[in-house]
XYZ file of C-alpha atoms in Angstrom:
698
model
C -13.356 21.676 -50.535
C -16.074 19.598 -48.784
C -13.419 17.611 -46.884
C -11.576 20.651 -45.629
C -13.496 21.578 -42.463
C -14.168 17.948 -41.555
C -10.487 16.973 -41.776
C -9.273 20.023 -39.847
C -11.774 19.444 -37.055
C -10.822 15.767 -36.851
C -7.132 16.657 -36.512
C -7.927 19.413 -34.022
C -9.786 16.885 -31.864
C -6.657 14.700 -31.873
C -4.786 17.721 -30.522
C -7.165 17.780 -27.567
C -5.797 14.383 -26.503
C -2.523 16.121 -25.696
C -4.038 18.300 -22.983
C -2.103 17.877 -19.744
C 1.406 16.861 -20.781
C 1.385 19.580 -23.453
C 0.392 23.222 -23.333
C -1.929 24.325 -26.181
C 0.824 26.375 -27.846
C 2.900 23.164 -28.130
C 0.226 21.018 -29.815
C 1.631 21.931 -33.224
C 4.957 20.241 -32.363
C 3.132 16.896 -32.538
C 0.152 17.461 -34.814
C 1.987 19.094 -37.728
C 4.733 16.455 -38.185
C 2.221 13.617 -37.762
C -0.090 15.243 -40.337
C 2.851 15.386 -42.756
C 3.840 11.796 -41.948
C 0.293 10.507 -42.405
C 0.004 12.285 -45.755
C 3.226 10.648 -46.985
C 1.992 7.322 -45.605
C -1.264 7.548 -47.572
C 0.503 8.663 -50.759
C 2.906 5.691 -50.698
C 0.307 2.970 -49.955
C -0.323 1.945 -53.613
C 3.387 1.377 -54.376
C 4.524 0.203 -50.928
C 4.953 -3.469 -51.889
C 6.722 -2.557 -55.119
C 9.255 -0.421 -53.196
C 9.863 -3.192 -50.637
C 10.553 -5.676 -53.437
C 12.904 -3.251 -55.141
C 14.698 -2.570 -51.839
C 15.610 -6.266 -51.625
C 17.589 -5.865 -54.868
C 19.111 -2.366 -54.624
C 19.589 0.510 -52.204
C 19.780 3.316 -54.739
C 17.480 6.257 -53.814
C 16.723 7.193 -57.431
C 15.550 3.657 -58.269
C 13.460 3.407 -55.110
C 11.902 6.806 -55.879
C 11.064 5.522 -59.366
C 9.406 2.449 -57.837
C 7.398 4.689 -55.495
C 6.437 7.006 -58.339
C 7.477 10.097 -56.394
C 10.580 12.084 -55.470
C 10.637 10.170 -52.183
C 10.083 6.640 -50.850
C 9.911 4.515 -47.693
C 11.729 1.182 -47.617
C 10.827 0.137 -44.042
C 8.318 -2.679 -43.502
C 6.118 -0.345 -41.440
C 3.223 1.900 -42.274
C 0.585 3.326 -39.908
C -1.437 0.087 -40.002
C 1.542 -2.078 -39.082
C 2.685 0.313 -36.339
C -0.578 -0.369 -34.524
C 0.043 -4.146 -34.579
C 2.719 -3.818 -31.899
C 1.561 -1.328 -29.203
C 4.367 -2.242 -26.793
C 7.090 -1.216 -29.257
C 5.309 1.710 -30.911
C 8.126 4.222 -30.218
C 10.931 2.002 -31.528
C 8.922 0.985 -34.596
C 7.862 4.560 -35.391
C 11.510 5.617 -35.369
C 12.355 2.690 -37.675
C 9.512 3.760 -39.970
C 10.860 7.344 -40.150
C 14.415 6.057 -40.781
C 13.043 4.094 -43.735
C 12.148 7.264 -45.628
C 14.394 8.781 -48.271
C 16.836 11.456 -47.113
C 14.638 14.393 -48.122
C 11.774 13.191 -45.894
C 14.117 12.349 -43.018
C 15.459 15.897 -43.194
C 11.916 17.226 -42.913
C 11.242 15.120 -39.803
C 14.588 16.141 -38.281
C 13.640 19.787 -38.680
C 10.398 19.109 -36.844
C 12.650 17.769 -34.037
C 10.039 15.039 -33.718
C 12.245 12.375 -32.148
C 12.120 13.988 -28.715
C 8.315 14.247 -28.994
C 8.126 10.504 -29.662
C 9.870 9.935 -26.321
C 7.594 12.351 -24.462
C 4.393 10.985 -26.033
C 5.430 7.416 -25.268
C 6.334 8.157 -21.639
C 2.890 9.726 -21.190
C 1.139 6.723 -22.805
C -0.125 8.918 -25.638
C 1.917 7.776 -28.642
C -0.128 4.700 -29.548
C -3.400 6.578 -29.027
C -2.366 9.526 -31.225
C -1.004 7.291 -34.032
C -4.220 5.239 -33.853
C -6.337 8.384 -34.297
C -4.220 9.594 -37.219
C -4.609 6.186 -38.865
C -8.362 6.841 -39.054
C -7.626 9.877 -41.209
C -7.518 9.124 -44.931
C -5.240 11.699 -46.550
C -4.726 9.874 -49.839
C -4.655 12.296 -52.813
C -7.800 10.658 -54.215
C -9.622 11.696 -51.042
C -7.786 14.957 -50.289
C -6.342 16.909 -53.213
C -2.974 18.641 -53.003
C -4.692 22.019 -52.938
C -7.031 20.832 -50.199
C -4.110 19.430 -48.216
C -2.482 22.845 -48.495
C -5.601 24.415 -47.000
C -5.575 21.872 -44.166
C -1.941 22.703 -43.349
C -2.747 26.382 -43.617
C -5.646 26.205 -41.166
C -3.727 24.051 -38.688
C -0.755 26.424 -38.800
C -3.104 29.365 -38.402
C -4.635 27.833 -35.281
C -1.278 26.875 -33.809
C 0.197 30.305 -34.608
C -2.350 32.246 -32.553
C 0.177 32.216 -29.706
C 3.169 33.062 -31.921
C 5.640 35.647 -30.673
C 5.375 39.295 -31.678
C 6.582 39.953 -35.195
C 5.808 36.467 -36.538
C 2.641 36.977 -38.532
C 1.034 34.194 -40.461
C -0.235 35.813 -43.660
C -3.985 35.419 -44.287
C -4.789 33.831 -47.624
C -6.783 36.820 -48.885
C -3.771 39.107 -48.344
C -1.566 36.692 -50.306
C -4.155 36.540 -53.093
C -4.218 40.339 -53.276
C -0.407 40.508 -53.461
C -0.342 37.853 -56.185
C -3.091 39.649 -58.132
C -1.116 42.880 -57.969
C 2.273 41.548 -59.121
C 0.687 39.557 -61.955
C -1.630 42.395 -62.996
C -1.028 43.135 -66.675
C 1.247 40.078 -67.032
C -1.297 37.856 -68.762
C 0.567 37.676 -72.089
C 3.817 36.845 -70.339
C 2.308 34.160 -68.093
C 0.346 32.409 -70.858
C 3.299 32.310 -73.245
C 3.873 28.568 -73.944
C 7.652 28.811 -73.651
C 7.670 31.001 -70.543
C 9.265 29.848 -67.270
C 8.105 31.929 -64.318
C 10.592 32.222 -61.442
C 9.121 33.241 -58.100
C 10.994 33.872 -54.843
C 10.024 34.324 -51.201
C 13.017 34.702 -48.907
C 11.061 34.654 -45.662
C 8.783 31.954 -47.004
C 7.412 30.397 -43.809
C 5.335 27.395 -44.814
C 5.313 28.455 -48.481
C 1.806 29.913 -48.685
C 2.794 32.795 -50.945
C 4.708 30.555 -53.321
C 1.774 28.112 -53.536
C -0.826 30.811 -54.224
C 1.383 32.396 -56.902
C 1.934 29.026 -58.569
C -1.810 28.212 -58.496
C -2.600 31.600 -60.048
C -0.304 30.924 -62.993
C -1.544 27.344 -63.469
C -5.173 28.513 -63.510
C -4.292 30.712 -66.492
C -1.926 28.227 -68.093
C -2.080 24.631 -66.749
C 1.071 23.682 -68.677
C 3.118 26.647 -67.473
C 6.530 25.998 -65.971
C 6.955 27.600 -62.557
C 10.201 27.544 -60.574
C 9.780 28.395 -56.892
C 12.597 29.524 -54.591
C 12.445 30.173 -50.883
C 14.415 30.518 -47.684
C 13.115 30.180 -44.138
C 14.772 30.497 -40.740
C 12.252 28.497 -38.683
C 12.913 24.728 -38.776
C 9.279 23.701 -38.485
C 7.961 26.147 -41.091
C 10.739 25.085 -43.460
C 9.838 21.414 -42.940
C 6.160 22.042 -43.752
C 7.062 24.059 -46.846
C 9.282 21.294 -48.225
C 6.768 18.611 -47.287
C 3.959 20.492 -49.016
C 5.963 20.690 -52.250
C 6.997 17.029 -52.153
C 3.392 16.054 -51.507
C 2.411 17.997 -54.635
C 5.028 16.093 -56.595
C 7.264 19.135 -56.948
C 10.617 17.635 -56.072
C 12.595 20.294 -57.962
C 10.812 23.113 -56.175
C 11.267 21.363 -52.824
C 15.019 21.320 -53.460
C 14.880 25.088 -53.996
C 13.709 25.739 -50.435
C 16.635 26.547 -48.130
C 16.892 26.573 -44.345
C 18.763 29.516 -42.852
C 18.838 33.188 -41.956
C 18.329 35.241 -45.136
C 20.057 38.293 -43.683
C 23.304 36.624 -42.643
C 23.453 33.622 -44.973
C 21.977 34.095 -48.433
C 21.521 30.506 -49.608
C 20.353 31.664 -53.050
C 23.393 33.802 -53.818
C 23.392 34.949 -57.435
C 19.749 33.963 -57.958
C 17.502 36.355 -59.888
C 13.722 35.875 -60.028
C 11.032 37.441 -62.192
C 8.575 37.795 -59.311
C 9.036 38.154 -55.561
C 6.732 37.985 -52.547
C 7.600 38.442 -48.881
C 6.077 38.992 -45.460
C 9.121 39.449 -43.211
C 8.705 39.790 -39.423
C 7.296 43.152 -38.335
C 9.504 45.327 -36.150
C 11.827 42.520 -35.067
C 15.353 43.320 -33.896
C 18.316 42.261 -36.042
C 20.851 43.049 -33.315
C 22.102 39.451 -33.186
C 22.763 39.630 -36.942
C 24.304 43.105 -36.900
C 27.946 42.027 -37.091
C 27.511 40.108 -40.370
C 25.097 42.622 -41.907
C 27.254 45.649 -41.134
C 30.326 43.818 -42.376
C 28.627 43.161 -45.732
C 27.445 46.772 -45.905
C 30.938 48.125 -45.198
C 33.015 45.695 -47.271
C 30.771 45.106 -50.276
C 28.714 48.268 -50.563
C 26.440 48.080 -53.596
C 28.172 44.903 -54.728
C 26.438 43.307 -51.747
C 22.837 43.510 -50.652
C 22.911 46.370 -48.146
C 24.721 49.111 -50.043
C 21.955 51.668 -49.476
C 22.367 51.534 -45.708
C 21.256 49.786 -42.551
C 18.242 50.746 -40.414
C 18.235 50.895 -36.628
C 18.725 47.446 -35.097
C 15.234 47.417 -33.555
C 13.592 46.747 -36.934
C 15.064 44.729 -39.810
C 12.193 45.240 -42.279
C 14.204 47.383 -44.693
C 17.038 44.833 -44.686
C 14.625 42.186 -45.958
C 13.467 44.663 -48.605
C 17.033 45.228 -49.828
C 17.651 41.476 -49.810
C 14.548 40.921 -51.940
C 15.506 43.676 -54.374
C 18.927 42.057 -54.808
C 17.069 39.156 -56.442
C 15.620 41.294 -59.242
C 16.441 40.336 -62.801
C 18.212 43.092 -64.716
C 17.182 42.048 -68.226
C 14.674 43.877 -70.412
C 11.659 42.331 -68.690
C 13.032 42.963 -65.200
C 11.160 41.943 -62.036
C 8.086 42.829 -60.034
C 7.782 42.197 -56.318
C 5.510 42.785 -53.339
C 6.346 42.889 -49.637
C 4.219 43.446 -46.526
C 5.267 45.996 -43.904
C 3.767 47.752 -40.939
C 3.811 51.565 -40.952
C 7.349 51.989 -39.624
C 9.302 51.703 -42.932
C 7.197 54.532 -44.389
C 8.552 57.252 -42.151
C 10.899 56.040 -39.395
C 14.261 57.787 -39.419
C 15.241 61.408 -40.008
C 17.024 62.777 -43.079
C 20.341 60.998 -43.700
C 19.417 58.140 -41.335
C 19.740 54.535 -42.458
C 15.991 54.221 -43.063
C 15.778 57.474 -45.024
C 18.798 56.578 -47.150
C 17.269 53.192 -48.020
C 14.031 54.907 -49.042
C 16.055 57.429 -51.064
C 17.902 54.640 -52.877
C 14.647 52.858 -53.730
C 12.739 55.957 -54.824
C 15.545 57.697 -56.742
C 16.233 54.442 -58.598
C 12.504 54.443 -59.468
C 11.995 51.000 -57.928
C 8.896 51.847 -55.885
C 5.802 51.359 -58.002
C 3.129 51.780 -55.355
C 1.928 51.201 -51.796
C -1.440 49.807 -50.772
C -2.758 50.475 -47.263
C -4.646 47.424 -45.976
C -7.512 47.337 -43.462
C -6.562 46.869 -39.820
C -7.216 43.641 -37.877
C -6.466 41.405 -40.876
C -3.684 39.367 -39.278
C -4.128 36.673 -36.640
C -1.522 38.002 -34.195
C -1.716 41.759 -34.653
C -4.325 44.410 -35.384
C -1.862 47.075 -36.542
C -1.942 48.912 -39.861
C -0.182 47.055 -42.678
C 0.916 48.007 -46.171
C 1.846 46.211 -49.394
C 4.835 47.783 -51.134
C 4.929 47.009 -54.863
C 8.373 47.257 -56.456
C 9.545 47.026 -60.035
C 12.683 47.761 -62.044
C 10.765 47.832 -65.326
C 8.088 50.491 -64.888
C 6.127 51.061 -68.069
C 7.065 54.133 -70.147
C 5.132 53.237 -73.310
C 1.527 54.479 -73.450
C 0.600 51.730 -75.930
C 1.433 49.125 -73.273
C -0.651 50.759 -70.538
C -0.444 53.523 -67.923
C 2.954 55.214 -67.737
C 4.342 54.525 -64.279
C 7.916 55.688 -64.907
C 9.021 58.207 -62.244
C 5.582 57.934 -60.589
C 4.457 56.365 -57.317
C 0.860 55.305 -56.674
C -0.703 55.221 -53.207
C -3.919 53.244 -52.755
C -6.036 53.535 -49.618
C -7.758 50.154 -49.311
C -8.404 50.470 -45.564
C -12.184 50.479 -46.083
C -12.204 47.332 -48.242
C -13.080 44.665 -45.679
C -15.913 42.687 -44.170
C -16.394 41.977 -40.497
C -15.966 38.313 -39.596
C -18.755 36.593 -37.748
C -16.198 35.177 -35.342
C -12.780 36.627 -34.578
C -9.690 34.468 -35.071
C -7.170 35.815 -32.588
C -6.613 39.476 -33.506
C -8.178 38.885 -36.936
C -11.623 40.480 -36.969
C -11.749 41.525 -40.624
C -11.314 39.837 -43.976
C -11.157 40.968 -47.600
C -13.673 39.289 -49.885
C -12.922 38.036 -53.408
C -14.907 40.934 -54.851
C -12.928 43.423 -52.765
C -9.611 41.832 -53.815
C -10.665 42.245 -57.439
C -11.768 45.843 -56.834
C -8.445 46.819 -55.159
C -6.556 45.146 -58.024
C -8.679 47.055 -60.517
C -8.043 50.398 -58.772
C -4.308 49.740 -58.653
C -4.145 48.520 -62.244
C -6.156 51.456 -63.633
C -3.527 53.912 -62.344
C -5.982 56.786 -62.093
C -6.600 59.295 -59.323
C -9.812 58.942 -57.323
C -10.878 58.827 -53.675
C -8.841 55.630 -53.171
C -5.883 56.274 -55.459
C -3.336 59.110 -55.558
C -0.438 59.394 -58.017
C 2.717 61.385 -57.322
C 6.021 62.259 -58.921
C 8.718 60.367 -57.060
C 10.258 63.682 -55.893
C 7.113 64.338 -53.819
C 8.492 62.174 -51.026
C 11.901 63.847 -50.826
C 12.737 66.880 -48.716
C 15.679 69.067 -47.752
C 16.364 69.283 -44.048
C 17.811 72.768 -43.554
C 19.399 74.097 -40.364
C 18.276 77.556 -39.247
C 20.597 79.332 -36.847
C 20.050 82.288 -34.523
C 22.745 84.410 -32.873
C 24.009 83.668 -29.400
C 23.439 86.643 -27.066
C 24.410 86.354 -23.415
C 24.740 88.520 -20.380
C 26.939 87.645 -17.400
C 26.634 88.289 -13.673
C 28.518 87.110 -10.621
C 25.763 86.351 -8.117
C 25.142 83.484 -5.713
C 22.407 81.884 -7.800
C 24.547 81.978 -10.959
C 27.530 80.600 -9.074
C 25.326 77.628 -8.119
C 24.555 77.116 -11.823
C 28.219 76.245 -12.432
C 27.601 72.836 -10.829
C 25.334 72.010 -13.790
C 28.321 72.277 -16.142
C 29.760 68.800 -16.727
C 33.416 69.843 -16.834
C 33.103 71.520 -13.439
C 30.998 68.823 -11.753
C 33.385 66.078 -12.910
C 36.150 67.561 -10.760
C 34.535 65.993 -7.705
C 32.058 63.091 -7.587
C 30.867 62.732 -4.002
C 29.583 59.156 -4.383
C 32.836 57.940 -5.897
C 34.781 59.787 -3.213
C 32.846 58.141 -0.349
C 33.237 54.702 -1.905
C 36.995 55.111 -2.403
C 37.415 56.649 1.051
C 35.805 53.584 2.584
C 38.032 51.255 0.524
C 41.123 53.218 1.600
C 40.661 51.955 5.142
C 41.434 48.411 4.002
C 45.071 47.250 3.943
C 44.782 45.932 0.353
C 43.803 49.366 -1.035
C 45.153 49.458 -4.617
C 47.570 52.136 -5.768
C 45.424 53.007 -8.815
C 42.441 53.591 -6.516
C 44.638 55.714 -4.277
C 45.469 57.930 -7.275
C 41.742 58.257 -8.097
C 41.060 59.303 -4.516
C 43.831 61.887 -4.576
C 42.551 63.254 -7.898
C 39.066 63.692 -6.464
C 40.442 65.458 -3.385
C 42.428 67.801 -5.626
C 39.295 68.398 -7.711
C 37.306 69.289 -4.620
C 39.963 71.797 -3.553
C 40.002 73.366 -7.031
C 36.205 73.691 -7.028
C 36.345 75.461 -3.672
C 39.088 77.835 -4.857
C 37.065 78.778 -7.965
C 33.863 79.337 -5.994
C 35.612 81.298 -3.255
C 37.246 83.645 -5.776
C 33.875 84.215 -7.457
C 32.114 84.840 -4.148
C 34.723 87.443 -3.297
C 33.611 89.300 -6.449
C 29.814 89.021 -6.123
C 28.023 92.122 -7.390
C 24.221 91.931 -7.641
C 23.960 95.006 -9.866
C 26.826 94.576 -12.264
C 25.858 93.022 -15.653
C 28.199 92.399 -18.578
C 26.500 92.195 -22.009
C 29.619 91.509 -24.002
C 31.207 88.078 -23.676
C 34.618 89.247 -24.848
C 34.736 91.865 -22.076
C 33.575 89.368 -19.458
C 36.277 86.879 -20.499
C 38.857 89.467 -19.458
C 37.073 90.126 -16.170
C 36.994 86.401 -15.396
C 40.638 86.046 -16.360
C 41.520 88.698 -13.767
C 39.492 86.909 -11.088
C 40.633 83.322 -11.777
C 43.886 83.858 -13.680
C 46.146 82.768 -10.841
C 44.451 79.348 -10.735
C 45.732 78.613 -14.246
C 42.544 76.799 -15.287
C 42.233 74.758 -18.455
C 40.314 76.403 -21.268
C 37.432 73.892 -20.987
C 37.063 74.554 -17.244
C 37.163 78.327 -17.740
C 34.431 77.948 -20.355
C 32.319 75.874 -17.953
C 32.574 78.591 -15.283
C 31.686 81.275 -17.830
C 28.680 79.306 -19.084
C 27.409 78.869 -15.536
C 27.446 82.620 -15.025
C 25.704 83.325 -18.351
C 22.077 83.913 -19.224
C 20.415 84.384 -22.620
C 19.641 88.060 -23.261
C 18.209 89.487 -26.512
C 19.588 92.946 -25.631
C 23.159 91.663 -25.270
C 25.879 91.899 -27.918
C 26.482 89.038 -30.340
C 28.842 86.361 -29.101
C 31.528 85.905 -31.727
C 34.056 83.207 -32.489
C 37.007 83.950 -34.799
C 35.229 87.104 -35.887
C 31.997 85.316 -36.857
C 28.684 85.476 -35.027
C 28.236 82.328 -32.995
C 24.965 80.423 -33.211
C 22.820 79.629 -30.198
C 22.450 75.839 -30.267
C 19.459 76.012 -27.914
C 17.603 78.182 -30.434
C 18.697 76.115 -33.434
C 15.801 74.944 -35.595
C 15.261 72.886 -38.737
C 12.973 73.338 -41.718
C 11.797 70.724 -44.209
C 11.716 72.142 -47.693
C 10.210 70.319 -50.735
C 12.417 69.722 -53.767
C 12.211 72.196 -56.637
C 14.218 70.042 -59.093
C 13.735 66.629 -60.640
C 15.983 63.867 -59.335
C 17.911 62.381 -62.232
C 18.730 58.969 -60.809
C 20.372 57.912 -57.571
C 23.764 59.208 -56.462
C 25.233 58.198 -53.146
C 26.684 61.708 -52.715
C 23.824 64.184 -52.992
C 25.923 67.373 -52.529
C 25.507 68.380 -56.205
C 21.741 68.146 -55.876
C 21.806 70.238 -52.682
C 23.860 72.873 -54.502
C 21.208 73.013 -57.252
C 18.560 73.530 -54.561
C 20.391 76.480 -52.927
C 18.158 79.106 -54.570
C 15.101 77.145 -53.480
C 16.383 77.060 -49.887
C 17.136 80.791 -49.924
C 13.710 81.681 -51.332
C 11.950 79.531 -48.743
C 14.005 81.090 -45.942
C 13.355 84.653 -47.094
C 9.600 84.072 -47.433
C 8.807 81.681 -44.602
C 11.400 82.201 -41.870
C 13.059 85.611 -41.953
C 9.840 87.647 -41.613
C 9.294 85.944 -38.245
C 12.932 85.685 -37.094
C 14.854 88.611 -38.666
C 18.240 87.733 -37.129
C 18.200 84.080 -38.272
C 20.365 82.656 -41.052
C 20.722 79.400 -43.000
C 23.651 77.101 -42.326
C 24.084 75.923 -45.918
C 26.906 73.549 -44.949
C 24.518 71.318 -43.030
C 21.666 70.593 -45.505
C 20.556 66.950 -45.615
C 18.286 65.072 -48.024
C 15.539 62.912 -46.581
C 12.710 60.720 -47.851
C 9.529 59.643 -46.110
C 6.068 58.555 -47.207
C 3.435 60.142 -44.917
C 0.711 57.914 -46.337
C -2.219 58.965 -44.119
C -1.617 62.673 -44.793
C -2.536 62.239 -48.446
C -5.881 60.627 -47.648
C -6.811 62.729 -44.613
C -10.270 64.252 -44.845
C -10.951 67.325 -42.733
C -14.131 67.112 -40.705
C -15.660 70.504 -40.040
C -16.078 71.266 -36.356
C -19.514 71.783 -34.855
C -20.413 75.516 -34.686
C -19.807 77.106 -31.271
C -23.457 78.118 -30.795
C -24.550 74.476 -31.213
C -21.926 73.320 -28.688
C -23.203 75.979 -26.267
C -26.809 74.802 -26.717
C -25.755 71.186 -26.028
C -23.938 72.233 -22.848
C -26.936 74.234 -21.611
C -29.227 71.293 -22.330
C -26.948 68.907 -20.376
C -26.741 71.363 -17.461
C -30.554 71.549 -17.338
C -30.805 67.733 -17.312
C -28.193 67.482 -14.532
C -30.034 70.111 -12.418
C -33.313 68.233 -12.877
C -31.709 64.964 -11.734
C -30.033 66.671 -8.737
C -33.394 68.164 -7.640
C -34.986 64.704 -7.738
C -32.133 63.183 -5.729
C -31.999 65.964 -3.130
C -35.777 66.278 -2.901
C-alpha cells in the first residue's frame, strides 16, 4: 500500500485547482469521473494499438473487448497523451474519447453526468490543466493494484462525502470488515469448498465497498473461489463508481449485476436469492415520496411481496430496507446470513401494534434475528450517533455438534468500548476499531456465551402485552357561571359560532358578488350564535351555587327540563352536560347501557412480559393473547388492584408489541455518594467562597 497515500494526496491537490469556479463539496463531480477515466486509460494502454487495428475491420463489441483483453474497450484514436496534443480542442476531443468507449463505460460516464462538467471546466480554462495533471498520474495495474485502486476510490469518496446530506453515511472500512467477519464466522468449511459459489448482495450498495470487502475475505481463504456479487444503488455517481471498480478488477459479470434504481420502489433483482447479505441503508431518511408504491405492494401482495409484515412511519425507511433484504434470503437447507447497520430507532420506535413493532414481531417470531452488536459512537464520517449491526439468519444452528445452539435465542453484544481514539478527526469520525478489536468482537459474538459484553435471551424476552387498565367515570354536576363558561371548551358547542369566520364572511357580504354558498354559511353561523345564547341564557336562569348533582342519570333529566324546548341534538346536549361536569370520587358511577363507563382521562396502560413461548409467527395474535389471559389477570391482581381497587382490565383491547431496549440490558448502576460526604463537600465549598469574598471585600 506504499502508493496509496501518495496517489490520494496527488489527486487531492488536483482538486485544489478547482477552487473558485467550484465549491469544495462539488470537487468530487470532476475528480471521481476523471480518476475512473484515467484508470481505464492506463489499463488499455498496452492493447490500444491492437484495438484500433481491429476496429478498422469490425465494429463488434465482443471482438473489440477480446482485443483489449477486458470486458471493455476504447476504439477512439485518443488517450490522455493525445488529448494534450491539441489544447484548443480539448473539450471536443475529450468527448470523442469518451464516445469511443464500449457501452458499459459510456453508461458509467453518463451516470457521472460528466458532459456538463466538461463544458464548465473548459469555459473556466481549467479542462486542459486538470487533464494534464491527471496524465502525470500512473494508475496502471502494475503500478497500482486493483485492491489499492479500491482504497484510493474509498479515500477520495470519504473526503468528498464529508459534506454529504444527513442520512447518507459512507461506511468506514473497519465497520465493513467487522460485518463481513460476523456473517462469515463459522462458515469456513462452506467458503473453502472447491465447488462452492458464494452469492452476496447489497441492495443499498453505494460504491460497492461492502461487496468488495466480502469478496476479498473469501478470496483470502480460497483464491479460486467463485463469488457472485449483486447490488442496487439509487445514486448515479455511487453506482458509476461501483460498476467502474468492478470492471477495473476484471469482473465484468459482477459489474453487470449492479443495478441503478430505488430498491424500495423498483426491485431490479426480483426473484434473486443470495447466501449472504450486507447493507448500510440511509439512517432516518423519509420514504414519503415512495409511500404510494410501497403501500400498494404491502396492501396488494402482502407476504407474497416484500413488505407483508408492515410499514413503518414515513419519517424513517430503515425497516423497509430490512424487509427488502430479508426477501433475498435463500430458503434451502443452508439458508442465508445477513448483516445491516441501523441507528437506534429501529430497536424501539413505535408502540405495540404499530408498523415498526409489527415488523420486529415478524422478524423475531420467525426466529430471523440472530443478534445485535452495539458499535462505538463517532465511527462514521457524517454522524456521531449510536449505531448497531443487526445479524439475521434463517438457518440458526440447532445441533450442538455444529456449534452453539442459537435457535430461538437472540444475542446482544455491547461493543461500545471497543475503539481507539484517532489522532486526527475525519469529519464526525473521532474513533476507529482496530484489527485486534474487530477480531475480539467477532470472537465474543462467535463464542455465544454470556459475559460483561454479551447477553443471550429467549426471543420472547423482547415481546410484551400492552394491556388497557380502566377506571370508573364519576362526575358531579353544577350550574354555576364558571361551569357555564367551560361549555365553550366543548368542540360541538364552540363550532356553532366561529367569530373569525363570521367577521370574514360579514365583510365579504358587503360586496355585490357575494356567493350564495357563502351566504348560507353566514346564515348558519348567525343561527349558531343565537342557539348558543339561548342555551346559555336558559342555564343562567337556573344558576344555583349550592346545588350539586352526583348522579349523571338524574342530572340528564334536570337538563332536559331546562333545555328541552330547544330540541337540541344529542351531541350538543352531551357537550353542554360535559361542560357542567367535574370529576368527583364521591359521585355515583356513570353508566352506559347498564355498564360502568370508563374515565378516558384516567385510562392507563401496563406492559406485561409474556408467560408463554411463541410458536412461530401468526399475523393474527388473538389466540396467543387468549392464552395469556391468566397471566394478565395475575399481573393485574398483584401489581395494579392493590393500588387502584376500582380499576379493571379491558381484555378486548390487549395488543402485542416488540422492542429491544438494548442499553437497559447493559446498564450498570453507579452507587450515589453518601449524603454525609455531599454535605462535607458543600461545607468545604462554602468556606472557600467565604474566604474569597473576604479577600475581595477587604
